[in-house]
Amino acid sequence: MPSLACVAGEPSGDLIAAPALSALKQIPYTRDLRMFGIGGPAMQAEGFISRWPMETLSVRGYVEALAQLPAILRLRSELLHYLLKVERPDIFLGIDAPDFNLGVETRLKQHGVPTLHLVSPSIWAWRGGRIHKIARAVDRVLCLFPFEPEIYEKAGIAASYVGHPLASEIPEIVDQAAAKNDLGIDGITIAVLPGSRQSEIELIGPLFFETIAILAKQLEGQKVHFVLPIAAPHLRPAIERLQQQLLASHPDVQLILLDGDANLALAAADVVLIASGTATLQAALWKKPMVISYKVPWLTAQIMKRQGYLPYVGLPNILCGEFVVPELLQDAAKPEALAREVMHWLSHPAAVQKLQKRFEELHRILKRPTGLLVAQAVEQTLRERA
């Protein structure tokens, strides 16, 4: 039985990979493909066997990674030993997590295992020198954005545009009224997405909750709801502590906590307060005005600043090539400033309509049968190897 090894390093990678694993089961040549490695619940629901916890790799930033480095190195050593000595795969698919996966892919490629990498590292935004490491590690890069393959082809690296899976999952026409009805709310709705990692909740959570308090006061007398989808169960205790602190001083704030279901929160929202990351693209595909913010430890910020090429970090701005939504990062991330930008969207409907048209165009560009295209790339590589 042929086998596919995969490594997804965080929840977004798990969600991106799952449709491809599902599509592989629909193709006769790969229907009985054995799939194993490191993955999350979405991949496991497709029959994937995760032999190590994905959470070990769910780290963002240099300083944060240092604390987790011994566990990450130990995991990589165990993984490579398993893949080269115990159960050698016929093909390897790395899903995002380039700092981990590129090293694994390099070793496997040296030992004759074909390697694909899904989700291009952001070489167009920062750390462009990694393209040489990618060339040594990967047989083909599967790109989520349409401008990326040309960059790789110029460097002699095979690459394919597969679209972004979120663009197929999210409807092009948003039924906001139905979403609000599902939540049992009406009036102004502000979605709050502080991140999917414990470190993000610790750094960004207090900032966002202070912003909620300011907005609640500014919108006093109006019907307003704040909806916060909790990205993972282990984040709930920290968010509930912040909720209790907020309600102790502002008991009238209407804050709804959801178990996951970011799509419902975004569909219902009039405006979104959001941490930088994949969720910002999700919000753009829901055609929502947003305010992007992010905070990392000072040293991480300095390193990233020196290696960056673009003036923006949010995916909506990167893909549109300009600041279509505000970004308030690091020292600029103050609750008063965030509240001001949220209020700007609420009070400028013409600007919201203009933004929505940009996001509608972006949605059409990114919508491709991503899972099927990834599965076909895996199948083609397996056939060539055979």
Short mmCIF file of C-alpha atoms in Angstrom, two decimals, residues 59-62 96 98-99 120-131 134 147 151-152 296 299-313 318:
data_model
loop_
_atom_site.label_atom_id
_atom_site.label_comp_id
_atom_site.label_asym_id
_atom_site.label_seq_id
_atom_site.Cartn_x
_atom_site.Cartn_y
_atom_site.Cartn_z
CA VAL A 59 4.66 28.44 18.08
CA ARG A 60 4.94 31.90 16.55
CA GLY A 61 7.96 34.19 16.83
CA TYR A 62 11.67 33.75 17.58
CA ASP A 96 3.17 25.36 5.98
CA PRO A 98 8.51 26.12 6.93
CA ASP A 99 11.02 26.48 9.77
CA SER A 120 4.59 28.92 0.12
CA PRO A 121 6.81 30.48 2.77
CA SER A 122 6.34 34.26 2.61
CA ILE A 123 9.59 34.90 0.76
CA TRP A 124 7.93 37.86 -0.99
CA ALA A 125 7.32 39.52 2.40
CA TRP A 126 10.44 38.63 4.39
CA ARG A 127 13.42 36.22 4.54
CA GLY A 128 13.71 35.99 0.75
CA GLY A 129 17.03 34.17 1.11
CA ARG A 130 15.08 31.05 2.09
CA ILE A 131 14.35 30.39 -1.59
CA ILE A 134 13.48 25.69 -0.54
CA PHE A 147 1.55 35.70 -7.82
CA ILE A 151 8.78 33.79 -8.15
CA TYR A 152 9.67 30.10 -7.84
CA VAL A 296 4.99 40.05 19.96
CA LEU A 299 13.15 41.03 20.48
CA THR A 300 10.92 39.07 18.09
CA ALA A 301 9.57 42.35 16.70
CA GLN A 302 13.08 43.74 16.10
CA ILE A 303 14.24 40.62 14.24
CA MET A 304 11.11 40.52 12.07
CA LYS A 305 11.33 44.24 11.33
CA ARG A 306 14.88 43.89 10.00
CA GLN A 307 13.94 40.99 7.73
CA GLY A 308 10.69 42.39 6.33
CA TYR A 309 10.25 43.82 2.83
CA LEU A 310 6.64 45.03 2.81
CA PRO A 311 5.05 47.95 4.67
CA TYR A 312 2.14 45.74 5.78
CA VAL A 313 1.68 42.39 7.53
CA ILE A 318 -0.61 42.16 1.05
#
